[in-house]
mmCIF file of C-alpha atoms and ligand atoms in Angstrom:
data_model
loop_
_atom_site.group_PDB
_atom_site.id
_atom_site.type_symbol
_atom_site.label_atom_id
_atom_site.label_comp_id
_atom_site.label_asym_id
_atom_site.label_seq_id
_atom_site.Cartn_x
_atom_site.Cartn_y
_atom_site.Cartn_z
ATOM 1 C CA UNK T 1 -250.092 89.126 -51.346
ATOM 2 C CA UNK T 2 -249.116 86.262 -48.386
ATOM 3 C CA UNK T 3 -251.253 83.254 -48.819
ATOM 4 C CA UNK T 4 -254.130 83.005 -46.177
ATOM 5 C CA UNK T 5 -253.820 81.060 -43.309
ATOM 6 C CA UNK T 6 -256.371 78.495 -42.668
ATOM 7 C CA UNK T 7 -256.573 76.164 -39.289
ATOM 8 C CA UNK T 8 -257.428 72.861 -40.050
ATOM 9 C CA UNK T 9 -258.941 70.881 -36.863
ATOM 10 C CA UNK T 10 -258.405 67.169 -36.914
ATOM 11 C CA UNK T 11 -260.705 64.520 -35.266
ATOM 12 C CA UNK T 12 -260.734 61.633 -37.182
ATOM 13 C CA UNK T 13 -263.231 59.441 -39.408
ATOM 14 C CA UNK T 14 -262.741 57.963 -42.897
ATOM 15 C CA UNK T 15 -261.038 60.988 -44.016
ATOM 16 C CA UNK T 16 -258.464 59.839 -42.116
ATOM 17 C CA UNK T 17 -259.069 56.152 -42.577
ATOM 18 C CA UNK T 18 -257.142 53.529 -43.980
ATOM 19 C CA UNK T 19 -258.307 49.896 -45.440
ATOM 20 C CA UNK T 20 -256.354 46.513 -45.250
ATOM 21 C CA UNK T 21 -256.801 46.433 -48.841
ATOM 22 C CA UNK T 22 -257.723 48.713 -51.856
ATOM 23 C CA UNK T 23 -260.333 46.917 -52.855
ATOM 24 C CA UNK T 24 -261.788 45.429 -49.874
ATOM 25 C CA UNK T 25 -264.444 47.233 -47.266
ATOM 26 C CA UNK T 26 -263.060 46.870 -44.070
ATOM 27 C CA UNK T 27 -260.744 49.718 -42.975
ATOM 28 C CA UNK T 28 -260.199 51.816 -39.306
ATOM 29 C CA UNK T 29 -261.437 55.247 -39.316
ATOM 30 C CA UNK T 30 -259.208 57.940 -37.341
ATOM 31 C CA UNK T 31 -255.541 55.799 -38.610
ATOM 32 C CA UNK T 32 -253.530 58.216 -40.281
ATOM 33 C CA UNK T 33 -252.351 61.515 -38.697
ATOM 34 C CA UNK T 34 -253.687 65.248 -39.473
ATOM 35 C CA UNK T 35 -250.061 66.091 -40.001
ATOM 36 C CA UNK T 36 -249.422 63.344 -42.825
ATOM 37 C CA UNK T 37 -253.407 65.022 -44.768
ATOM 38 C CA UNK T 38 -252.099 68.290 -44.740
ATOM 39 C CA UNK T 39 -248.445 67.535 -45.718
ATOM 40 C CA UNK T 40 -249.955 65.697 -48.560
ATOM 41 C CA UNK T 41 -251.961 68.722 -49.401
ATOM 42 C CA UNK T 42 -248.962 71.154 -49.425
ATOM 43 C CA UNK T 43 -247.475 69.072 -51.762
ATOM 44 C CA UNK T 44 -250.034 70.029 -54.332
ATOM 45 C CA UNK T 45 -248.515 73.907 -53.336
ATOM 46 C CA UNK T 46 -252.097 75.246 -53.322
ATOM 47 C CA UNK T 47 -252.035 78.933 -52.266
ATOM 48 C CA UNK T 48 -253.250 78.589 -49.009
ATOM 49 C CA UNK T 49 -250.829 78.098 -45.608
ATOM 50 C CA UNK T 50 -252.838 75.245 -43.205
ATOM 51 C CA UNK T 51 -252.479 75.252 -39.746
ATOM 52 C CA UNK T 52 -252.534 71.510 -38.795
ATOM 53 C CA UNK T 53 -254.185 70.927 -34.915
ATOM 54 C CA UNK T 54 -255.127 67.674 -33.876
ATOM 55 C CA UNK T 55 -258.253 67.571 -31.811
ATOM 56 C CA UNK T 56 -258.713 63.834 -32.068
ATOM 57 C CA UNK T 57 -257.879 60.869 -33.806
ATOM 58 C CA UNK T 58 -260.999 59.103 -33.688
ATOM 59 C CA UNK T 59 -264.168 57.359 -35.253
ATOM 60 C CA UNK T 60 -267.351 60.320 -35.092
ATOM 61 C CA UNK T 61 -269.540 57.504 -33.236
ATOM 62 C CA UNK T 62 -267.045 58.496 -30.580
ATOM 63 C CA UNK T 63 -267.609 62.306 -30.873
ATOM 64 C CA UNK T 64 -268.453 63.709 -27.635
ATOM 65 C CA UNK T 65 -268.476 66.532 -25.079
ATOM 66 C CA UNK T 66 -264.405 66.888 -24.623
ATOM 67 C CA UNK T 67 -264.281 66.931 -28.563
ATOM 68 C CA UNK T 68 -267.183 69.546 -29.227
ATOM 69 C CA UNK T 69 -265.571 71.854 -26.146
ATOM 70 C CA UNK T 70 -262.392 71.506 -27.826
ATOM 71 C CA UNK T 71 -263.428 72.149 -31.006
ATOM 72 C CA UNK T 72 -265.936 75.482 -30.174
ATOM 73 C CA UNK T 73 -262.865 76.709 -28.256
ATOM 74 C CA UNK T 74 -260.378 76.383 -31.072
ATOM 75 C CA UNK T 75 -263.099 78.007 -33.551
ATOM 76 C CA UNK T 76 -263.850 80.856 -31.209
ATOM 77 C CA UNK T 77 -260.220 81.659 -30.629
ATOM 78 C CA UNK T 78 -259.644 81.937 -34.284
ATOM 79 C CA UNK T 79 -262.419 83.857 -34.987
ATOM 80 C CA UNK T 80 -260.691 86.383 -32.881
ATOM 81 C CA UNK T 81 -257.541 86.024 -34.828
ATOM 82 C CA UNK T 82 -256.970 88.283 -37.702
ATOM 83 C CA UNK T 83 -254.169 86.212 -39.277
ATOM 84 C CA UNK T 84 -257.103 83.397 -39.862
ATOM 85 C CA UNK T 85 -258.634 83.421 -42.832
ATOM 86 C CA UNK T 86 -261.215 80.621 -42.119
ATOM 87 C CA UNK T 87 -261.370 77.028 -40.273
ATOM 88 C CA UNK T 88 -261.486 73.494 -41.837
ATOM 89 C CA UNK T 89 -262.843 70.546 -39.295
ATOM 90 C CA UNK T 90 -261.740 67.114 -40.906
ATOM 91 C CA UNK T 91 -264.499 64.743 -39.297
ATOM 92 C CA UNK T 92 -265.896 61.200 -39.610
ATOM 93 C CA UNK T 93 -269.078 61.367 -41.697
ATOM 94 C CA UNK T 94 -271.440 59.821 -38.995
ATOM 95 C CA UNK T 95 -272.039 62.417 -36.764
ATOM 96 C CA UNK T 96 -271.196 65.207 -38.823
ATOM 97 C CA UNK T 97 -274.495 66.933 -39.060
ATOM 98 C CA UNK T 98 -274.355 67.089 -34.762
ATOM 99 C CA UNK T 99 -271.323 68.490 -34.441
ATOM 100 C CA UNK T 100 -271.785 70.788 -37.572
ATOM 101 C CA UNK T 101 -275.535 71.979 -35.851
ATOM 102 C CA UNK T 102 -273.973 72.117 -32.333
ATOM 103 C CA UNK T 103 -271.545 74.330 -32.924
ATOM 104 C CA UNK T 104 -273.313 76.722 -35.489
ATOM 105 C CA UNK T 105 -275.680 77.040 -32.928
ATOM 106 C CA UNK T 106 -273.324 78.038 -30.082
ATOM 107 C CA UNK T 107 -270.857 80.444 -32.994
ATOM 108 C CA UNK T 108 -271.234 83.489 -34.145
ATOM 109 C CA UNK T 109 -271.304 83.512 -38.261
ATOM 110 C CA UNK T 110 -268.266 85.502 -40.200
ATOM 111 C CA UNK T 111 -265.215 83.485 -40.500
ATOM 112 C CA UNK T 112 -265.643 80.655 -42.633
ATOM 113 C CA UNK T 113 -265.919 77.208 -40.369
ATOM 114 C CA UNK T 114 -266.138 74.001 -43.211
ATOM 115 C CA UNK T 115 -266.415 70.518 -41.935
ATOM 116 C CA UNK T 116 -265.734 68.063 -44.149
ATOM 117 C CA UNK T 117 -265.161 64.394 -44.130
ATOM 118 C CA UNK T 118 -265.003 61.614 -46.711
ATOM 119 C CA UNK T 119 -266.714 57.989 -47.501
ATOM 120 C CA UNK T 120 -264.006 56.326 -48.553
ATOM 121 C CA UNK T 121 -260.634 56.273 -46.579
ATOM 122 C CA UNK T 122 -257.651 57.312 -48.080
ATOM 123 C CA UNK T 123 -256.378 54.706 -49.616
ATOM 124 C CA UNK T 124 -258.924 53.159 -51.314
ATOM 125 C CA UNK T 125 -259.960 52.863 -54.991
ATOM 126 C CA UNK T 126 -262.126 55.717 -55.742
ATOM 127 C CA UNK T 127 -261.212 57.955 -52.435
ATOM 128 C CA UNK T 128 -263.017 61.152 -51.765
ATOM 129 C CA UNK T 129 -261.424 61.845 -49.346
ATOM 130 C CA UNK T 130 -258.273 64.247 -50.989
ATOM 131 C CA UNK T 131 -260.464 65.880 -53.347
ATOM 132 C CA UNK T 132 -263.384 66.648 -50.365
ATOM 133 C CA UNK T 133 -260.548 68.429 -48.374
ATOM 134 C CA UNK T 134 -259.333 70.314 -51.744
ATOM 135 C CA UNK T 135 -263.013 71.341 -51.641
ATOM 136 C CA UNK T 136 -263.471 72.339 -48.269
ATOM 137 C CA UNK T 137 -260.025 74.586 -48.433
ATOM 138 C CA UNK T 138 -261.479 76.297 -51.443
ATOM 139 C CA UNK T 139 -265.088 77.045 -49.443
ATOM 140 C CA UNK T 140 -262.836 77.708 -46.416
ATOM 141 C CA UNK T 141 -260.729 80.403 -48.378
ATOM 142 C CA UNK T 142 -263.553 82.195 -50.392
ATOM 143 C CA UNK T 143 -264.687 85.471 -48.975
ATOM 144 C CA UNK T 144 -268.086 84.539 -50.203
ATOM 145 C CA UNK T 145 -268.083 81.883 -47.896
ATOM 146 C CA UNK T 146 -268.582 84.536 -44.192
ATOM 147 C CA UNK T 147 -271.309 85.168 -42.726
ATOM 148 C CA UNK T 148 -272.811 81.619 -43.464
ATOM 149 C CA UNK T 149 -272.225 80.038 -40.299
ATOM 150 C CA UNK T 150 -270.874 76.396 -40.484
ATOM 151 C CA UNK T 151 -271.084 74.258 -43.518
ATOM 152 C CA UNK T 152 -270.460 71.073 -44.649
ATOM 153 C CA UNK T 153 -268.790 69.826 -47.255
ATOM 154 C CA UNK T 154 -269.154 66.752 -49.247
ATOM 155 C CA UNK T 155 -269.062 65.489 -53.052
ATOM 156 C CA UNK T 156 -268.480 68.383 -54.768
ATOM 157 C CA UNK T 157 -271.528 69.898 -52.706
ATOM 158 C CA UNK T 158 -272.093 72.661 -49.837
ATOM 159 C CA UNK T 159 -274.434 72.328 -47.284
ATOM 160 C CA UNK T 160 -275.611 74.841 -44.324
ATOM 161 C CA UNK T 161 -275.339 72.965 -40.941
ATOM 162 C CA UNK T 162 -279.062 73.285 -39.960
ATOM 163 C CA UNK T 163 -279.903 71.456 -43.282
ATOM 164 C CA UNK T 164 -277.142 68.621 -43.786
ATOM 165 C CA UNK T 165 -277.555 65.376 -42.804
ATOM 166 C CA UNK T 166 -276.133 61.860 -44.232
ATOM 167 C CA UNK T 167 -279.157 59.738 -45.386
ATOM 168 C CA UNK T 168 -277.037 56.922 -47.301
ATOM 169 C CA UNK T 169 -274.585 54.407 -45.428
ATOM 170 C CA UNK T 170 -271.906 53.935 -48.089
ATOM 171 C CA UNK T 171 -272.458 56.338 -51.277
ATOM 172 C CA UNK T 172 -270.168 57.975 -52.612
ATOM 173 C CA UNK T 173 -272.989 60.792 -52.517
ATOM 174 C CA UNK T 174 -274.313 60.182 -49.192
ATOM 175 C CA UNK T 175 -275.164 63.682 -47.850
ATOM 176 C CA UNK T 176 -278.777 65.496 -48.247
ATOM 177 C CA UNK T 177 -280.027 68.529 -47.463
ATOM 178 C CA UNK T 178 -283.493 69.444 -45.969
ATOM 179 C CA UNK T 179 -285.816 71.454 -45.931
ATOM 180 C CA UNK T 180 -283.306 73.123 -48.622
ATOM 181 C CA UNK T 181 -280.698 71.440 -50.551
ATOM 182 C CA UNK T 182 -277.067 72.873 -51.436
ATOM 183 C CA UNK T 183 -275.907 76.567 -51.115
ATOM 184 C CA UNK T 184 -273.029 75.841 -53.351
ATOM 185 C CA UNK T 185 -271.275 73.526 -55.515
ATOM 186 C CA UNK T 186 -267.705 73.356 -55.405
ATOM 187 C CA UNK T 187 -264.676 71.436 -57.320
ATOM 188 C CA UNK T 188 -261.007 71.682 -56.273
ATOM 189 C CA UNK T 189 -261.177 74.529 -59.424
ATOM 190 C CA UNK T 190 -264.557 76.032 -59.373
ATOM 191 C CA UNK T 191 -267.275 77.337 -56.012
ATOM 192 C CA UNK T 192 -270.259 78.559 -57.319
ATOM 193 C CA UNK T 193 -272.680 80.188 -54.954
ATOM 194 C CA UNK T 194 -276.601 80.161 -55.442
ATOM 195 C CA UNK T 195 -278.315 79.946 -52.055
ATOM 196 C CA UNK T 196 -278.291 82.307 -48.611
ATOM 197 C CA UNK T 197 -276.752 81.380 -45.590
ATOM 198 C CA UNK T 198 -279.612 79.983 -44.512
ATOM 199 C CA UNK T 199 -278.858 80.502 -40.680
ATOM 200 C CA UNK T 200 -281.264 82.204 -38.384
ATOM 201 C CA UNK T 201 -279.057 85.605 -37.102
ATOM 202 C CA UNK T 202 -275.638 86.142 -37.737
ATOM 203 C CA UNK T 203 -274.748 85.527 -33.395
ATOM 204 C CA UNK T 204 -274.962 82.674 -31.637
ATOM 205 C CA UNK T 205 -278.150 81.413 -31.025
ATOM 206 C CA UNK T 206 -276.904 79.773 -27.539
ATOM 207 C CA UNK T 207 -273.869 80.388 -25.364
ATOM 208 C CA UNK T 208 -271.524 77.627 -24.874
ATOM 209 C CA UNK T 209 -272.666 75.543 -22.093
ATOM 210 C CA UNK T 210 -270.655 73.966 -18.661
ATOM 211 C CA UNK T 211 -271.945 70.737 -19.765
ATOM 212 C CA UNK T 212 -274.454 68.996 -22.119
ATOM 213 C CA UNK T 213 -277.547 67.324 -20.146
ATOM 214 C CA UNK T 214 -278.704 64.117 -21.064
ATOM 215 C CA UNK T 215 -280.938 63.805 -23.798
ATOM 216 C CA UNK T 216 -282.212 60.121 -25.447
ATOM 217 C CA UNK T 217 -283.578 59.549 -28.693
ATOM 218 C CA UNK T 218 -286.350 56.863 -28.234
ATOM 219 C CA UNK T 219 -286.980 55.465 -31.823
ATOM 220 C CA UNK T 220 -290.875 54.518 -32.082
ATOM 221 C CA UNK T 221 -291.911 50.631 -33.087
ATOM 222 C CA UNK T 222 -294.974 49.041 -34.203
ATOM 223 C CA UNK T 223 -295.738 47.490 -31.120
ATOM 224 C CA UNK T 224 -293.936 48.986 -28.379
ATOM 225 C CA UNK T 225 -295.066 49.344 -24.799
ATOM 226 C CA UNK T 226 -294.504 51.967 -22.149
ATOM 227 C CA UNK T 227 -291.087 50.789 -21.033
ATOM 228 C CA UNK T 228 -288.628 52.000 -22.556
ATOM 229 C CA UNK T 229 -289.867 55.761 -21.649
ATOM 230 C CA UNK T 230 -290.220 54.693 -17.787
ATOM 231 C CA UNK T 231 -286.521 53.276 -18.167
ATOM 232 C CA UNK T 232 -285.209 56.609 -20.210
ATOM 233 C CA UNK T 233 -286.631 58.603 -16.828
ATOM 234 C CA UNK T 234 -284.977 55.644 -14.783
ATOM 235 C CA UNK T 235 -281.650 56.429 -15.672
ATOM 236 C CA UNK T 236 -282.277 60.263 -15.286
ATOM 237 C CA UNK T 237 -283.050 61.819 -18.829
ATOM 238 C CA UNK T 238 -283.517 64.865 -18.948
ATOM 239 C CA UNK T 239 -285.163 65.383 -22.159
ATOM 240 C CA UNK T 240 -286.818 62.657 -24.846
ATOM 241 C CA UNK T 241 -286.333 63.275 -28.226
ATOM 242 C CA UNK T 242 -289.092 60.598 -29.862
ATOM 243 C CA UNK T 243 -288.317 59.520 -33.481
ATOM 244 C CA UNK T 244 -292.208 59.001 -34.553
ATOM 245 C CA UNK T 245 -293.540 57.058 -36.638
ATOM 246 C CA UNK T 246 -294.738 59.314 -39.746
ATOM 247 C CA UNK T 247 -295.368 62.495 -38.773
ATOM 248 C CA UNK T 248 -293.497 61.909 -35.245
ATOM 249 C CA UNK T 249 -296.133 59.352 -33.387
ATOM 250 C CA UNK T 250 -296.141 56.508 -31.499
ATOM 251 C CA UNK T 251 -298.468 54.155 -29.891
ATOM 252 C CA UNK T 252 -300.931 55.722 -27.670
ATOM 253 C CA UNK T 253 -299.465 53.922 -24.569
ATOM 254 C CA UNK T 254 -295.878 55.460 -25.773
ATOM 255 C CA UNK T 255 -297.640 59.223 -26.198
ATOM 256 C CA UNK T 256 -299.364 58.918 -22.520
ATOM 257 C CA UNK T 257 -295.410 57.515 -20.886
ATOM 258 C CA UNK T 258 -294.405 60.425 -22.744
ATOM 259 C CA UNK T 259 -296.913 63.068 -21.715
ATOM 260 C CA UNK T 260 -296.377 61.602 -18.400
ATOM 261 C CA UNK T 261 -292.735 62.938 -18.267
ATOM 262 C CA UNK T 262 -293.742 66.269 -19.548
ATOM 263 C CA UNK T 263 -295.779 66.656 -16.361
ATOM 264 C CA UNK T 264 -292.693 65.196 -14.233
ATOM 265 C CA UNK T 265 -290.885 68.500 -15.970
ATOM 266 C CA UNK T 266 -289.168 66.298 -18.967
ATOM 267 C CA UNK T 267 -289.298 68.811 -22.160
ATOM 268 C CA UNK T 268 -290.248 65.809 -25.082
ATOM 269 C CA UNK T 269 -289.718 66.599 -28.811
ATOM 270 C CA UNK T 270 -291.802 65.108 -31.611
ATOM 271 C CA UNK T 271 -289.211 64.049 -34.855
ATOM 272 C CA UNK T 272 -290.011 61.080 -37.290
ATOM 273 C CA UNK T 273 -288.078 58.306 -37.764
ATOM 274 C CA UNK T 274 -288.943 58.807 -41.748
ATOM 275 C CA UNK T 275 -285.943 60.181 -43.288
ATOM 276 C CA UNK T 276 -286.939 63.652 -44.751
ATOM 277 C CA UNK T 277 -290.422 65.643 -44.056
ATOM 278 C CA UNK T 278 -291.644 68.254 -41.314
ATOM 279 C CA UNK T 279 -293.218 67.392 -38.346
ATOM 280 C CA UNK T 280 -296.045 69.727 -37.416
ATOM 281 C CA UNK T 281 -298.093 70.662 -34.369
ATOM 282 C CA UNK T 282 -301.397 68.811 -33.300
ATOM 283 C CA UNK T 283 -301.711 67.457 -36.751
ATOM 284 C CA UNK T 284 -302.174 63.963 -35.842
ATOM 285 C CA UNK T 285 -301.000 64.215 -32.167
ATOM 286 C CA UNK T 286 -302.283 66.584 -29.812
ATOM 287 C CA UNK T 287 -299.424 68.322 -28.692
ATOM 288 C CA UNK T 288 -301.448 71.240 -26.832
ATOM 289 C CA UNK T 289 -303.019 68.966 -24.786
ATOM 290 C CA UNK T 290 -300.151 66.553 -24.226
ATOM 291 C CA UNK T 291 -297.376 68.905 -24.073
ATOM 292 C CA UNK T 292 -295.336 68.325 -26.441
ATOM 293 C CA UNK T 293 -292.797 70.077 -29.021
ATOM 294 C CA UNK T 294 -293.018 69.438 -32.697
ATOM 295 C CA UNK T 295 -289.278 69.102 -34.563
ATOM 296 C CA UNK T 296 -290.569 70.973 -37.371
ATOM 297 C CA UNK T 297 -287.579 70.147 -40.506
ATOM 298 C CA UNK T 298 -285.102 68.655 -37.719
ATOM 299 C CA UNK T 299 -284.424 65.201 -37.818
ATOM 300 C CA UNK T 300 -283.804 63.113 -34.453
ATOM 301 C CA UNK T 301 -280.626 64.233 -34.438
ATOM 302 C CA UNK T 302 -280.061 67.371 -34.949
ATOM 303 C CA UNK T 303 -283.400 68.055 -32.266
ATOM 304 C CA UNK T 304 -281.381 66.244 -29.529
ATOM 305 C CA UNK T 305 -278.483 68.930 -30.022
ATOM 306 C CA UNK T 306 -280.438 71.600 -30.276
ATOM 307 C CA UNK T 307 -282.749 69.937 -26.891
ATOM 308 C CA UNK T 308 -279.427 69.494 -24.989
ATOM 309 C CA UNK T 309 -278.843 73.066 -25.517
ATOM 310 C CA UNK T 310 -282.401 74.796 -24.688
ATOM 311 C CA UNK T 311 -281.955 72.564 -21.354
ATOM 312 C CA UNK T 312 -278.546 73.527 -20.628
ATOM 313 C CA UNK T 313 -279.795 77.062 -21.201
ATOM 314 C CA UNK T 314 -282.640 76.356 -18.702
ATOM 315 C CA UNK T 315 -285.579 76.402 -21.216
ATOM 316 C CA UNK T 316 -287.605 73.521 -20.782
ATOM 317 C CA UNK T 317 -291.343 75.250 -20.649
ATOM 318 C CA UNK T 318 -293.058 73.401 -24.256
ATOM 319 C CA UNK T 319 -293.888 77.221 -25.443
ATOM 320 C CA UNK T 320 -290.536 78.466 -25.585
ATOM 321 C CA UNK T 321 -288.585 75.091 -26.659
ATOM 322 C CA UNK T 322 -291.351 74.834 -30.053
ATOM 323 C CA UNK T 323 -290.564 78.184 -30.343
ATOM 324 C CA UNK T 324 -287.020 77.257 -30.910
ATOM 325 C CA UNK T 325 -287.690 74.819 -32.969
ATOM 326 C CA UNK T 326 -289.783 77.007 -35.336
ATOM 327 C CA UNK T 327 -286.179 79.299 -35.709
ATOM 328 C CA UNK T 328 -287.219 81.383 -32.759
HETATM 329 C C1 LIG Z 1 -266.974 58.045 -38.858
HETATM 330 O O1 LIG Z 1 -268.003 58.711 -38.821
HETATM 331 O O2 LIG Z 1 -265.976 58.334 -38.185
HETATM 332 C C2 LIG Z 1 -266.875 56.822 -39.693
HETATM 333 C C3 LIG Z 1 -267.597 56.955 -40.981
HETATM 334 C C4 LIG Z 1 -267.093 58.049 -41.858
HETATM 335 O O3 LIG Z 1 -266.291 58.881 -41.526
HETATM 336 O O4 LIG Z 1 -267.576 58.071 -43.022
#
């Protein structure tokens, strides 16, 4: 039997990073090439053949519309390419959950799409980042692994895209899941599979848009006036993602600025700053009345991708975008 081909997409991050010293904490994400990671992986003659293709060479902060097109069109390609087996996405750790939710969002499920990234560049004491990509080629290889949409990869751990998200700046373990945890837990000699795909549909929830609208996440403080929502609308948002306070509120002059832009035709989304929880309807903010949609399990950002989306997709009535946001 030939070994299976997987592509591995290159953008960048720590994964790809390299430190002025071993020991010491500074280091530039996005130095070394995807060409020198997956030579260093055939070394270790794995049975797998990767397909090295550089997207980008660059920190995720930096992730952006000409990466994410890139990247969806490289994915759908191969998905249409029977001599791919599945698709690796080597990617800085910061962003990961948005461009993991953006594009499993805007794929169909079946071939196996893995991001993974690391926490520690690749030549530090302690690096993850070798044994994360050992990981994600096992996940990416495993028939077990279609039909699950994309996933993440991270310390020995597999997460669905709509529930990943990093919650700790500099652990080794820095990746959570919510509302449910890991599907799988993998080693570079073991995947062992206990949870669905947890993925709503098995096509694309939204076609791949001409361009990505702009969508601000307005974090809510103790204090705060009106302002900063008049000066989002100043410079032409087109949707407000608020990151609440709790369950997703803000000062009453904030929640009037905001219901303001509703009215002005400015789809707002209610998410909490807090790090894990749901954020309901009308529980302590009257959304009916003010017009607003409720994030439900999404965090901040992961509601701005999937706002930027329902607008590019001209959905911007408050029924239908909380009725994406409850999975609809
Ligand atoms: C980045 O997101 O590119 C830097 C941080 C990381 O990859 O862990």
């Amino acid at each position: 039997m030939s070994a299976q081909r997987l592509l591995v997409l290159g953008t960048g991050g720590t994964i790809a990073g390299s430190a002025s010293s071993a020991t010491g904490q500074s280091y530039a994400a996005g130095d070394i090439t995807l060409e020198v990671m997956v030579a260093n992986i055939a070394a270790l003659d794995l049975e797998v053949e990767l397909v090295a293709r550089p997207i980008a060479q660059i920190g995720s902060q930096d992730i952006g519309w000409p990466q994410w097109s890139a990247l969806h069109a490289e994915i759908a390609a191969a998905q249409g390419d029977a001599d791919i087996a599945g698709v690796i996405i080597t990617h800085g750790t910061d962003t990961a959950e948005e461009t993991a939710f953006l594009l499993d969002l805007t794929l169909d499920a079946g071939m196996p799409v893995v991001m993974v990234g690391a926490m520690r560049p690749a030549d530090a004491v302690g690096s993850d980042g070798i044994r994360n990509l050992l990981n994600a080629i096992r996940v990416a290889s495993d028939p077990r692994a279609r039909d699950r949409g994309v996933m993440v990869v991270m310390g020995d751990t597999v997460f669905a895209a709509s529930d990943v998200r990093k919650a700790a700046t500099s652990n080794i373990d820095a990746f959570k899941g919510y509302p449910r945890g890991p599907i799988a837990r993998v080693t570079p000699s073991s995947l062992d599979w206990f949870a669905p795909a947890h993925r709503i549909g098995s096509t694309k929830r939204f076609p791949w848009p001409e361009a990505l609208p702009r969508v601000a996440i307005l974090t809510a403080g103790a204090g705060m006036d009106a302002m900063p929502v008049q000066a989002l609308l100043g410079i032409g948002c087109k949707g407000i993602v608020i990151a609440g306070m709790g369950q997703g509120n803000a000062p009453r002059v904030v929640l009037d600025a905001l219901a303001d832009a509703v009215r002005a035709g400015v789809p707002v989304v209610r998410s909490s700053r807090v790090d894990e929880g749901m954020v309901d309807r009308n529980v302590e903010v009257d959304d009916d009345a003010l017009g607003f949609a409720a994030a439900r399990a999404l965090g901040p950002a992961k509601a701005r991708v999937l706002l930027m989306l329902l607008i590019a997709s001209g959905i911007t009535d408050a029924g239908a975008v909380q009725a994406a946001f409850d999975g609809g």
